[in-house]
Coordinates of C-alpha atoms in Angstrom, one line a residue:
M16 CA -33.1 33.7 47.7
S17 CA -35.7 35.2 45.4
L18 CA -38.4 33.4 43.7
D19 CA -36.8 33.8 40.3
H20 CA -33.7 31.9 41.3
I21 CA -35.5 28.8 42.6
T22 CA -38.2 28.2 40.0
P23 CA -37.4 25.3 37.6
A24 CA -39.8 26.7 34.9
R25 CA -38.1 28.3 31.9
L26 CA -40.3 29.5 29.0
T27 CA -40.4 32.4 26.6
A28 CA -43.5 34.2 25.6
L29 CA -43.3 32.6 22.1
A30 CA -43.4 29.1 23.7
T31 CA -46.6 30.1 25.5
T32 CA -48.4 31.3 22.4
R33 CA -52.0 30.5 23.1
L34 CA -53.5 27.4 21.6
P35 CA -56.6 28.5 19.6
A36 CA -59.7 27.8 21.7
V37 CA -61.5 26.3 18.7
I38 CA -58.8 23.6 18.5
L39 CA -59.1 22.7 22.2
I40 CA -62.9 22.9 22.4
G41 CA -63.3 21.0 19.1
L42 CA -60.9 18.3 20.1
L43 CA -62.6 17.9 23.5
L44 CA -66.1 17.7 21.8
I45 CA -64.9 15.1 19.2
Y46 CA -63.3 13.1 22.0
A47 CA -66.4 13.2 24.2
L48 CA -69.1 12.8 21.5
L49 CA -67.7 10.1 19.2
G50 CA -68.6 6.7 20.5
L51 CA -71.1 8.0 23.0
F52 CA -74.1 7.8 20.8
A53 CA -75.2 5.6 17.9
R54 CA -74.4 2.4 19.7
D55 CA -76.0 -0.1 22.1
P56 CA -75.2 0.0 25.8
W57 CA -72.3 -2.4 26.4
K58 CA -71.7 -4.9 29.2
T59 CA -71.3 -4.5 32.1
D60 CA -70.9 -1.2 33.9
D61 CA -72.4 0.7 30.9
V62 CA -75.7 -1.1 30.8
V63 CA -76.0 -1.6 34.5
G64 CA -75.6 2.1 35.1
L65 CA -78.2 2.9 32.4
A66 CA -80.6 0.4 33.9
T67 CA -80.5 2.2 37.3
M68 CA -81.0 5.5 35.6
M69 CA -84.0 4.3 33.6
S70 CA -85.5 2.6 36.7
A71 CA -85.3 5.8 38.8
S72 CA -87.0 7.8 36.0
A73 CA -89.7 5.2 35.3
Q74 CA -90.4 3.7 38.7
G75 CA -90.0 6.9 40.8
G76 CA -90.4 6.5 44.6
W77 CA -87.6 4.7 46.4
A78 CA -85.8 4.0 43.0
W79 CA -84.8 7.7 43.3
L80 CA -83.5 7.3 46.8
F81 CA -81.3 4.3 46.1
P82 CA -80.5 2.4 42.9
H83 CA -82.8 -0.2 41.4
I84 CA -83.1 -2.3 38.3
G85 CA -86.8 -2.3 37.8
H86 CA -88.4 -2.9 41.2
T87 CA -85.4 -4.7 42.6
A88 CA -82.9 -2.8 44.7
L89 CA -79.3 -3.0 43.6
A90 CA -76.9 -2.7 46.6
Q91 CA -73.7 -2.8 44.5
A92 CA -74.5 0.6 42.8
S93 CA -74.3 4.1 44.3
P94 CA -76.9 6.8 43.9
L95 CA -75.3 9.9 42.3
P96 CA -74.9 8.6 38.8
A97 CA -78.4 7.2 38.9
W98 CA -79.7 10.6 40.1
I99 CA -78.0 12.6 37.4
G100 CA -78.9 10.1 34.6
A101 CA -82.5 9.8 35.7
A102 CA -82.8 13.6 35.8
A103 CA -81.6 13.8 32.2
I104 CA -84.0 11.1 31.2
T105 CA -86.9 12.8 32.9
I106 CA -86.0 16.1 31.2
F107 CA -84.9 15.0 27.7
G108 CA -86.1 11.4 27.4
G109 CA -89.4 12.3 25.7
I110 CA -87.4 14.0 23.0
T111 CA -84.3 11.8 22.6
G112 CA -85.3 8.6 24.2
P113 CA -83.9 7.3 27.5
I114 CA -80.6 5.9 26.2
I115 CA -79.5 9.1 24.5
A116 CA -80.8 11.3 27.4
A117 CA -78.7 9.3 29.9
R118 CA -75.7 9.7 27.7
L119 CA -76.2 13.5 27.7
A120 CA -75.6 13.3 31.5
T121 CA -72.4 11.4 30.8
L122 CA -71.3 14.1 28.3
A123 CA -72.1 16.9 30.9
L124 CA -70.0 15.2 33.6
V125 CA -67.0 14.7 31.2
L126 CA -67.2 18.4 30.1
M127 CA -67.5 19.4 33.8
A128 CA -64.4 17.4 34.7
A129 CA -62.5 19.1 31.8
F130 CA -63.6 22.6 32.7
A131 CA -62.9 22.1 36.5
L132 CA -59.4 20.8 35.7
W133 CA -58.8 23.7 33.2
Y134 CA -59.8 26.3 35.7
A135 CA -57.9 24.8 38.6
S136 CA -54.7 24.7 36.5
Y137 CA -55.3 28.2 35.3
L138 CA -55.7 29.6 38.8
A139 CA -52.6 27.6 40.1
G140 CA -50.6 28.6 37.0
R141 CA -51.2 32.3 37.7
R142 CA -49.8 32.1 41.2
A143 CA -46.4 33.6 41.9
E144 CA -44.9 30.2 43.0
A145 CA -45.6 28.7 39.5
Q146 CA -44.2 31.5 37.4
P147 CA -41.2 30.8 35.1
L148 CA -37.8 32.3 35.5
A149 CA -37.6 36.0 34.6
L150 CA -35.3 36.4 31.5
P151 CA -32.4 38.9 31.7
F152 CA -33.7 41.0 28.8
G153 CA -37.4 40.3 29.2
G154 CA -39.6 38.1 27.0
E155 CA -41.0 35.8 29.6
P156 CA -44.8 35.2 29.5
K157 CA -47.3 37.2 31.4
E158 CA -49.2 35.5 34.3
A159 CA -52.5 35.1 32.4
Q160 CA -50.8 33.8 29.3
Y161 CA -48.8 31.3 31.3
G162 CA -51.8 30.2 33.2
R163 CA -53.8 29.5 30.0
L164 CA -50.9 27.5 28.6
L165 CA -50.9 25.2 31.7
A166 CA -54.7 25.0 31.7
D167 CA -54.9 24.0 28.0
M168 CA -52.1 21.4 28.5
S169 CA -53.8 19.8 31.5
V170 CA -57.0 19.2 29.5
L171 CA -55.0 17.9 26.6
F172 CA -53.2 15.5 28.9
L173 CA -56.5 14.3 30.4
I174 CA -57.8 13.6 26.9
A175 CA -54.6 11.8 26.1
T176 CA -54.8 9.5 29.1
V177 CA -55.3 6.0 27.6
G178 CA -57.1 4.3 30.5
I179 CA -60.0 6.6 30.8
L180 CA -61.1 6.5 27.2
L181 CA -63.8 3.8 27.4
H182 CA -64.9 4.9 30.9
T183 CA -65.6 8.5 29.8
H184 CA -68.1 7.1 27.2
E185 CA -70.1 4.9 29.7
T186 CA -73.3 5.6 31.6
S187 CA -71.6 4.4 34.8
A188 CA -70.0 5.9 37.9
A189 CA -66.7 6.7 36.0
P190 CA -67.6 10.1 34.6
A191 CA -69.0 11.2 38.0
I192 CA -65.7 10.1 39.7
L193 CA -63.7 12.2 37.3
A194 CA -65.9 15.2 37.7
C195 CA -65.8 15.0 41.5
Q196 CA -62.0 14.6 41.5
A197 CA -61.5 17.7 39.3
L198 CA -64.1 19.7 41.3
A199 CA -62.3 18.8 44.6
I200 CA -58.9 20.1 43.2
L201 CA -60.6 23.2 41.9
G202 CA -62.2 23.8 45.3
V203 CA -58.9 23.5 47.2
I204 CA -57.1 25.8 44.7
R205 CA -60.0 28.3 45.1
L206 CA -59.7 28.4 48.9
P207 CA -57.0 31.1 49.2
D208 CA -59.0 33.6 47.0
K209 CA -62.6 32.7 47.6
P210 CA -62.7 30.5 50.7
W211 CA -66.5 29.9 50.9
Q212 CA -66.8 29.1 47.2
G213 CA -64.0 26.6 47.6
T214 CA -65.6 25.2 50.6
V215 CA -68.8 24.5 48.8
M216 CA -67.0 22.9 45.9
L217 CA -64.9 20.7 48.1
T218 CA -68.0 19.6 50.1
L219 CA -69.9 18.7 47.0
A220 CA -66.9 16.9 45.5
I221 CA -66.2 14.7 48.5
A222 CA -69.9 13.9 49.1
G223 CA -70.4 13.3 45.4
S224 CA -67.4 11.0 45.3
F225 CA -68.8 8.9 48.2
L226 CA -72.2 8.7 46.5
S227 CA -70.6 7.7 43.2
A228 CA -68.5 4.7 44.2
G229 CA -68.5 4.4 48.0
A230 CA -65.5 4.6 50.3
A231 CA -63.0 3.5 47.6
S232 CA -63.7 6.8 45.8
G233 CA -64.7 9.2 48.6
L234 CA -62.3 8.3 51.4
P235 CA -59.1 9.2 49.5
L236 CA -60.5 12.6 48.7
W237 CA -61.5 13.1 52.3
V238 CA -58.0 12.1 53.5
A239 CA -56.3 14.2 50.9
A240 CA -58.3 17.3 51.9
A241 CA -57.4 16.6 55.6
I242 CA -53.7 16.4 54.7
I243 CA -53.8 19.6 52.7
M244 CA -54.6 21.6 55.7
L245 CA -51.7 20.4 57.8
P246 CA -50.0 23.2 59.9
N247 CA -47.0 23.8 57.5
S248 CA -48.9 23.6 54.3
P249 CA -49.7 26.7 52.2
L250 CA -53.4 26.2 52.8
S251 CA -53.2 25.9 56.5
P252 CA -54.7 29.4 57.0
R253 CA -57.9 28.0 55.5
R254 CA -58.0 24.9 57.7
L255 CA -61.3 26.0 59.2
H256 CA -62.9 26.0 55.8
V257 CA -61.4 22.6 54.9
F258 CA -62.7 21.3 58.3
I259 CA -66.2 22.6 57.5
A260 CA -66.1 20.9 54.1
L261 CA -65.0 17.6 55.6
V262 CA -67.7 17.6 58.2
S263 CA -70.3 18.8 55.8
A264 CA -69.5 16.1 53.2
V265 CA -69.7 13.3 55.9
T266 CA -73.0 14.8 57.1
L267 CA -74.6 14.8 53.6
V268 CA -73.6 11.2 53.0
A269 CA -74.7 10.1 56.5
F270 CA -78.0 11.8 56.0
W271 CA -78.6 9.9 52.8
W272 CA -77.5 6.6 54.3
L273 CA -79.6 7.0 57.5
T274 CA -82.6 7.9 55.3
V275 CA -82.1 4.7 53.3
Y276 CA -81.6 2.7 56.5
W277 CA -84.9 4.0 57.8
V278 CA -86.7 3.0 54.6
N279 CA -84.8 -0.3 53.8
P280 CA -82.3 -1.4 56.5
V281 CA -81.3 -4.5 54.5
W282 CA -80.3 -2.5 51.4
A283 CA -78.4 0.0 53.5
S284 CA -76.4 -2.7 55.2
E285 CA -75.7 -4.4 51.9
W286 CA -74.6 -1.1 50.3
W287 CA -72.1 -0.6 53.1
F288 CA -70.9 -4.2 52.6
W289 CA -70.2 -3.5 48.9
N290 CA -68.8 0.0 49.4
K291 CA -66.9 -0.1 52.7
P292 CA -63.1 0.2 52.6
D293 CA -61.5 -3.0 51.3
W294 CA -58.0 -2.9 52.5
Q295 CA -55.4 -5.5 53.4
F296 CA -52.5 -4.1 55.4
S297 CA -49.9 -6.8 54.4
L298 CA -47.4 -7.6 51.7
D299 CA -50.0 -9.9 50.2
A300 CA -51.9 -6.8 49.1
L301 CA -48.9 -5.7 47.1
R302 CA -48.9 -9.0 45.2
I303 CA -52.7 -9.1 44.7
T304 CA -53.0 -5.6 43.3
D305 CA -52.4 -5.8 39.5
W306 CA -49.8 -3.0 39.1
R307 CA -49.1 -4.0 35.5
D308 CA -52.2 -2.3 34.2
L309 CA -51.7 1.0 36.1
P310 CA -48.8 2.4 34.0
W311 CA -50.7 1.8 30.8
F312 CA -53.9 3.2 32.2
L313 CA -52.2 6.5 33.1
W314 CA -50.0 6.8 30.0
P315 CA -48.6 9.3 29.1
T316 CA -49.2 11.4 32.2
W317 CA -47.5 9.4 35.0
P318 CA -43.9 9.8 33.8
L319 CA -44.4 13.5 33.4
A320 CA -46.2 13.8 36.8
L321 CA -43.2 12.2 38.4
L322 CA -40.9 14.6 36.6
A323 CA -43.0 17.5 37.9
L324 CA -42.7 16.3 41.5
W325 CA -38.9 16.0 41.1
N326 CA -38.3 19.2 39.2
W327 CA -40.5 21.2 41.6
R328 CA -39.2 19.5 44.7
K329 CA -37.8 22.7 46.2
Q330 CA -41.3 24.2 46.0
A331 CA -43.1 21.0 47.0
L332 CA -45.6 23.0 49.2
A333 CA -46.6 25.4 46.4
P334 CA -50.3 24.8 45.6
H335 CA -49.7 23.8 42.0
V336 CA -47.5 20.9 43.2
W337 CA -48.8 20.2 46.7
V338 CA -52.5 19.9 45.9
P339 CA -52.5 17.5 42.9
G340 CA -49.6 15.7 44.5
V341 CA -51.5 15.0 47.7
F342 CA -54.6 13.9 45.9
A343 CA -52.6 11.5 43.7
L344 CA -50.7 10.1 46.6
S345 CA -53.8 9.6 48.7
Q346 CA -55.5 7.6 45.9
L347 CA -52.2 5.7 45.1
I348 CA -52.0 4.5 48.8
N349 CA -55.6 3.5 48.6
I350 CA -55.0 1.4 45.6
L351 CA -51.8 0.0 47.1
F352 CA -53.7 -1.7 50.0
M353 CA -56.8 -2.7 48.0
S354 CA -57.3 -6.4 47.9
N355 CA -58.7 -6.2 44.3
A356 CA -58.1 -2.9 42.7
R357 CA -59.9 -2.3 39.4
E358 CA -59.8 0.3 36.6
I359 CA -62.5 2.4 38.2
D360 CA -60.2 2.8 41.2
Y361 CA -57.4 4.1 38.9
L362 CA -59.7 6.8 37.5
A363 CA -59.1 9.2 40.4
L364 CA -55.4 9.3 39.5
A365 CA -56.1 10.6 36.0
V366 CA -57.0 14.2 37.0
P367 CA -54.1 15.0 39.4
C368 CA -51.6 13.3 37.0
A369 CA -52.8 15.3 34.1
M370 CA -52.4 18.5 36.1
L371 CA -48.9 17.6 37.3
A372 CA -48.0 16.6 33.7
A373 CA -48.9 20.1 32.5
F374 CA -46.7 21.7 35.1
S375 CA -43.8 19.5 34.2
V376 CA -43.6 20.8 30.6
P377 CA -42.1 24.2 31.5
T378 CA -39.4 22.4 33.5
L379 CA -38.3 19.9 30.8
R380 CA -35.2 20.1 28.7
R381 CA -35.8 20.5 24.9
A382 CA -34.7 16.9 24.3
V383 CA -37.3 15.5 26.7
V384 CA -40.0 17.6 25.0
N385 CA -38.9 16.4 21.6
T386 CA -39.0 12.8 22.9
L387 CA -42.7 13.3 23.9
D388 CA -43.4 14.6 20.4
W389 CA -41.7 11.7 18.7
F390 CA -43.3 9.1 21.0
A391 CA -46.8 10.5 20.2
L392 CA -46.1 10.5 16.5
M393 CA -44.8 7.0 16.4
V394 CA -47.2 5.2 18.8
F395 CA -50.4 6.8 17.4
S396 CA -49.3 6.4 13.8
V397 CA -48.8 2.7 14.5
A398 CA -52.2 2.6 16.3
C399 CA -54.0 4.2 13.4
A400 CA -52.3 1.9 11.0
T401 CA -53.3 -1.1 13.1
V402 CA -56.9 -0.1 13.1
W403 CA -56.9 0.2 9.3
L404 CA -55.0 -3.1 9.0
G405 CA -57.6 -4.9 11.1
W406 CA -60.5 -3.5 9.2
V407 CA -59.0 -4.3 5.8
T408 CA -58.3 -7.9 7.1
Q409 CA -61.9 -8.2 8.2
Q410 CA -63.2 -7.2 4.8
T411 CA -60.7 -9.2 2.7
G412 CA -59.7 -12.2 4.8
W413 CA -56.0 -11.4 4.3
P414 CA -53.6 -12.0 6.0
R415 CA -55.2 -15.3 6.9
A416 CA -53.8 -15.7 10.4
L417 CA -55.1 -12.3 11.5
A418 CA -58.4 -12.9 9.8
G419 CA -58.8 -16.2 11.6
N420 CA -58.2 -14.5 14.9
I421 CA -60.8 -11.8 14.2
A422 CA -63.3 -14.4 13.0
R423 CA -62.9 -16.4 16.3
Q424 CA -63.8 -13.2 18.2
T425 CA -66.8 -12.4 16.0
V426 CA -68.4 -15.7 15.3
G427 CA -71.6 -15.2 13.4
Y428 CA -71.0 -11.6 12.5
E429 CA -71.5 -10.5 8.9
S430 CA -69.5 -7.3 8.1
I431 CA -71.2 -4.5 6.2
I432 CA -69.2 -1.6 4.8
S433 CA -70.4 1.9 5.4
W434 CA -68.7 4.0 2.8
G435 CA -69.7 7.2 4.5
A436 CA -67.9 6.0 7.7
V437 CA -64.9 4.9 5.6
A438 CA -64.7 8.4 3.9
M439 CA -64.8 10.1 7.4
A440 CA -62.1 7.7 8.6
L441 CA -59.9 8.8 5.6
V442 CA -60.4 12.4 6.6
I443 CA -59.4 11.7 10.2
S444 CA -56.3 9.8 8.9
A445 CA -55.4 12.7 6.6
A446 CA -55.8 15.1 9.6
W447 CA -53.3 13.0 11.6
V448 CA -50.9 13.0 8.6
G449 CA -51.3 16.8 8.5
A450 CA -50.4 17.1 12.2
M451 CA -47.3 14.9 11.6
I452 CA -46.2 17.1 8.7
W453 CA -46.8 20.3 10.8
R454 CA -44.5 18.9 13.5
L455 CA -41.8 17.5 11.3
R456 CA -41.6 20.3 8.7
F457 CA -42.3 23.5 10.7
H458 CA -40.6 22.5 14.0
P459 CA -43.1 24.6 16.1
K460 CA -41.7 26.0 19.4
F461 CA -45.0 26.0 21.2
A462 CA -44.8 24.3 24.6
W463 CA -48.3 22.7 24.1
R464 CA -47.3 20.8 20.9
G465 CA -46.5 17.5 22.7
A466 CA -49.7 17.5 24.7
L467 CA -51.7 18.4 21.6
L468 CA -50.1 15.6 19.5
S469 CA -50.8 13.1 22.3
A470 CA -54.4 14.2 22.6
M471 CA -54.9 14.3 18.8
G472 CA -53.3 10.8 18.4
L473 CA -55.5 9.1 21.0
T474 CA -58.6 10.9 19.8
G475 CA -57.9 10.1 16.2
T476 CA -57.3 6.4 17.0
W477 CA -60.6 6.4 19.0
V478 CA -62.5 8.0 16.1
L479 CA -61.1 5.5 13.6
L480 CA -62.2 2.7 16.0
V481 CA -65.7 4.2 16.2
L482 CA -66.1 4.7 12.5
L483 CA -64.7 1.4 11.3
W484 CA -65.3 -1.0 14.1
L485 CA -68.4 0.2 16.0
P486 CA -70.8 -2.3 14.4
T487 CA -68.4 -5.2 15.2
V488 CA -67.9 -4.1 18.8
D489 CA -71.7 -3.6 19.1
Y490 CA -72.2 -7.2 18.0
V491 CA -69.6 -8.5 20.4
R492 CA -70.5 -6.4 23.5
S493 CA -74.3 -5.8 23.2
Y494 CA -77.0 -8.0 24.6
R495 CA -79.8 -6.5 22.4
P496 CA -80.3 -9.4 20.0
M497 CA -80.4 -11.9 22.9
A498 CA -82.8 -9.7 24.9
Q499 CA -85.1 -9.4 21.9
E500 CA -85.2 -13.2 21.4
I501 CA -85.9 -13.7 25.1
G502 CA -88.6 -11.0 24.9
Q503 CA -90.3 -12.8 22.0
T504 CA -90.2 -16.1 23.8
L505 CA -91.9 -14.5 26.9
E506 CA -94.5 -12.8 24.7
R507 CA -95.5 -16.2 23.3
V508 CA -95.9 -17.5 26.8
A509 CA -98.0 -14.5 27.8
L510 CA -100.3 -15.2 24.8
D511 CA -100.6 -18.8 25.7
T512 CA -101.4 -18.1 29.3
L513 CA -103.2 -14.8 28.9
A514 CA -101.2 -13.4 31.8
S515 CA -98.1 -11.4 32.3
P516 CA -95.3 -13.9 33.0
C517 CA -93.5 -14.0 36.4
I518 CA -89.8 -14.6 35.9
Q519 CA -87.0 -15.7 38.2
S520 CA -83.4 -16.4 37.4
R521 CA -80.6 -18.8 38.1
G522 CA -77.0 -17.7 37.8
L523 CA -77.9 -14.6 35.9
T524 CA -75.2 -11.9 36.2
L525 CA -75.8 -8.2 36.3
G526 CA -74.9 -7.5 32.7
P527 CA -77.6 -9.6 31.0
R528 CA -80.1 -8.8 33.8
A529 CA -79.7 -5.1 33.2
S530 CA -79.8 -5.6 29.5
L531 CA -83.1 -7.4 29.7
Y532 CA -84.6 -4.5 31.5
V533 CA -83.0 -1.8 29.3
F534 CA -83.9 -3.4 25.9
E535 CA -87.1 -5.3 26.7
G536 CA -88.4 -4.0 30.0
I537 CA -88.0 -7.6 31.5
E538 CA -87.9 -7.6 35.3
I539 CA -86.4 -10.5 37.3
T540 CA -88.0 -11.2 40.6
R541 CA -86.8 -13.3 43.6
D542 CA -90.1 -15.1 43.9
E543 CA -89.3 -18.8 43.6
R544 CA -92.9 -19.6 42.9
C545 CA -92.5 -18.2 39.3
S546 CA -92.8 -20.9 36.7
L547 CA -90.5 -19.1 34.2
I548 CA -86.7 -19.2 34.8
I549 CA -83.9 -17.4 32.8
Q550 CA -80.8 -19.4 33.4
Q551 CA -77.2 -18.5 32.7
T552 CA -74.9 -21.4 32.2
T553 CA -72.0 -22.5 30.0
T554 CA -71.6 -24.6 26.8
E555 CA -69.5 -27.1 28.7
R556 CA -72.1 -27.7 31.4
L557 CA -74.8 -28.1 28.8
Q558 CA -72.7 -30.7 26.9
Q559 CA -71.9 -32.6 30.1
G560 CA -75.6 -32.5 31.3
L561 CA -74.7 -30.5 34.4
A562 CA -76.8 -27.4 33.8
G563 CA -79.8 -28.8 35.8
F564 CA -83.5 -28.7 35.1
D565 CA -83.4 -31.7 32.9
R566 CA -86.4 -33.4 34.5
N567 CA -88.6 -30.7 36.0
A568 CA -88.6 -28.0 33.3
R569 CA -89.2 -27.5 29.5
V570 CA -86.6 -25.5 27.5
L571 CA -88.4 -22.7 25.7
W572 CA -85.3 -21.0 24.2
T573 CA -81.5 -21.4 24.2
G574 CA -79.1 -18.9 22.9
S575 CA -76.1 -16.6 23.6
R576 CA -74.8 -13.0 23.3
G577 CA -73.4 -12.5 19.8
A578 CA -70.0 -14.1 19.5
D579 CA -69.9 -15.4 23.1
R580 CA -68.3 -18.8 22.9
F581 CA -68.7 -19.8 26.5
D582 CA -71.9 -18.6 28.2
R583 CA -75.3 -19.9 27.2
Y584 CA -78.7 -18.7 28.3
R585 CA -82.0 -20.6 28.5
V586 CA -85.6 -19.8 29.1
L587 CA -87.2 -22.6 31.1
Q588 CA -90.7 -23.3 32.2
T589 CA -91.0 -25.5 35.3
I590 CA -93.3 -28.5 35.1
P591 CA -95.5 -28.9 38.2
P592 CA -95.2 -32.4 39.8
A593 CA -97.9 -34.8 38.8
N594 CA -100.6 -35.6 41.3
P595 CA -100.2 -39.1 42.8

């Protein structure tokens, strides 16, 4: 049977009319840039990642080899995000400041992930196995035209993935995980044509994934690459190159870890404790893993990815199905047996699902494609309207029930209207209305319209949130005001004692600890001889007299982060025992 008779893809050249590059690039830049700058680092991963980057750039030495906050090693973190962010701070920090410079690294990783996914989909889409059915009288798309369509849609679907939105705007491991996942898929797709180029990409991707989030991120990539070279797979002729990539990646990670172990064996052991595989091979693991969040995290790509696997089942070993399918399956099994899967573990599914979603579109019936359009129009129209309703409620206090709920979440916040931001929000809303009119009135036949509407809808909702709600979210999620008050308290102590204060902590979690370093340069030590203590406790414990230090310390300051209704922070100064 010829290839033309078994392919499920059916498209005309008109349907594959190229999406203008300015639209794709502009949408990607708006998505990546808005919300990345002009705000404080947020708790917890965002500010902790930034603290390790700033520490490596400022402290130098071993802080470059393994992550630190100030002079204190942080075993929970992995080095690659800190290296990339610290390099950006070192290069651009003198011009932009460290926070903006670190976010330039985040921007570069997000753009790298998008480009690697675009190129992987383009190369896979040009292969003979992926081509659509040849029409009796011609009119089917050319290979390059068809490949560009699939590449554009894969990036649009990645932008439209709901769960990665916040993570792609953080100075954390998340952007690095996305970039490594996309680079790994590109490396494997590249193996048939340029094997050594693909080998280098795959090596760097697997090693980088291990160095971004430990075994939870790196091991699924390693296993997927090993499965891809099985004897009956289409890439089995390149199994030597895959084997070299697997060995090289492990060698690079082992070299780093052994170097760290030679310098600081305690930190190296603790890093392995935090980053080793965390699996439970039992039915309990299925109940513990919170699967309710995963469908929303991967919306709208996962249903389309499943349709792609089903519709292309007769060509399951074709690279455009086999490669993203194996990468997605490997990560899904990894999540399945995790005792406590988190959103950062879901991230690795976003790239292969976006690629599979793009390859599903040429196989879908017209009714299904129209359903995708209508769903995007309805959901994101409601989302945009909700953003506006919440903002109007915050300003006017009506309706009262909703206003009361918002007030409870933002205790102490005084809203200020920025009319420039409101004007820009109106422009964005008008653009979304224009997209709706374009779809409903002109009935475009382009295959990319559903992916474009989904990406525009999510990006538009995000931009409205940034323009209308960013000051409120900053107030709720930033530790800057609290850090400044603690810094002022410590400055008064330093003036009284004429010495730099030595500070230890009790119960202080990573978020506030990193924020103190980022905003005020305050370092916490483990020296229990320090007379100053920063304590994290709760309102309830303070009211019940259970917070401690009621006899042997003076309270210098008590406060909280913005609208936090539960946690309370105190600066204490221990009182030396009186001489008998």
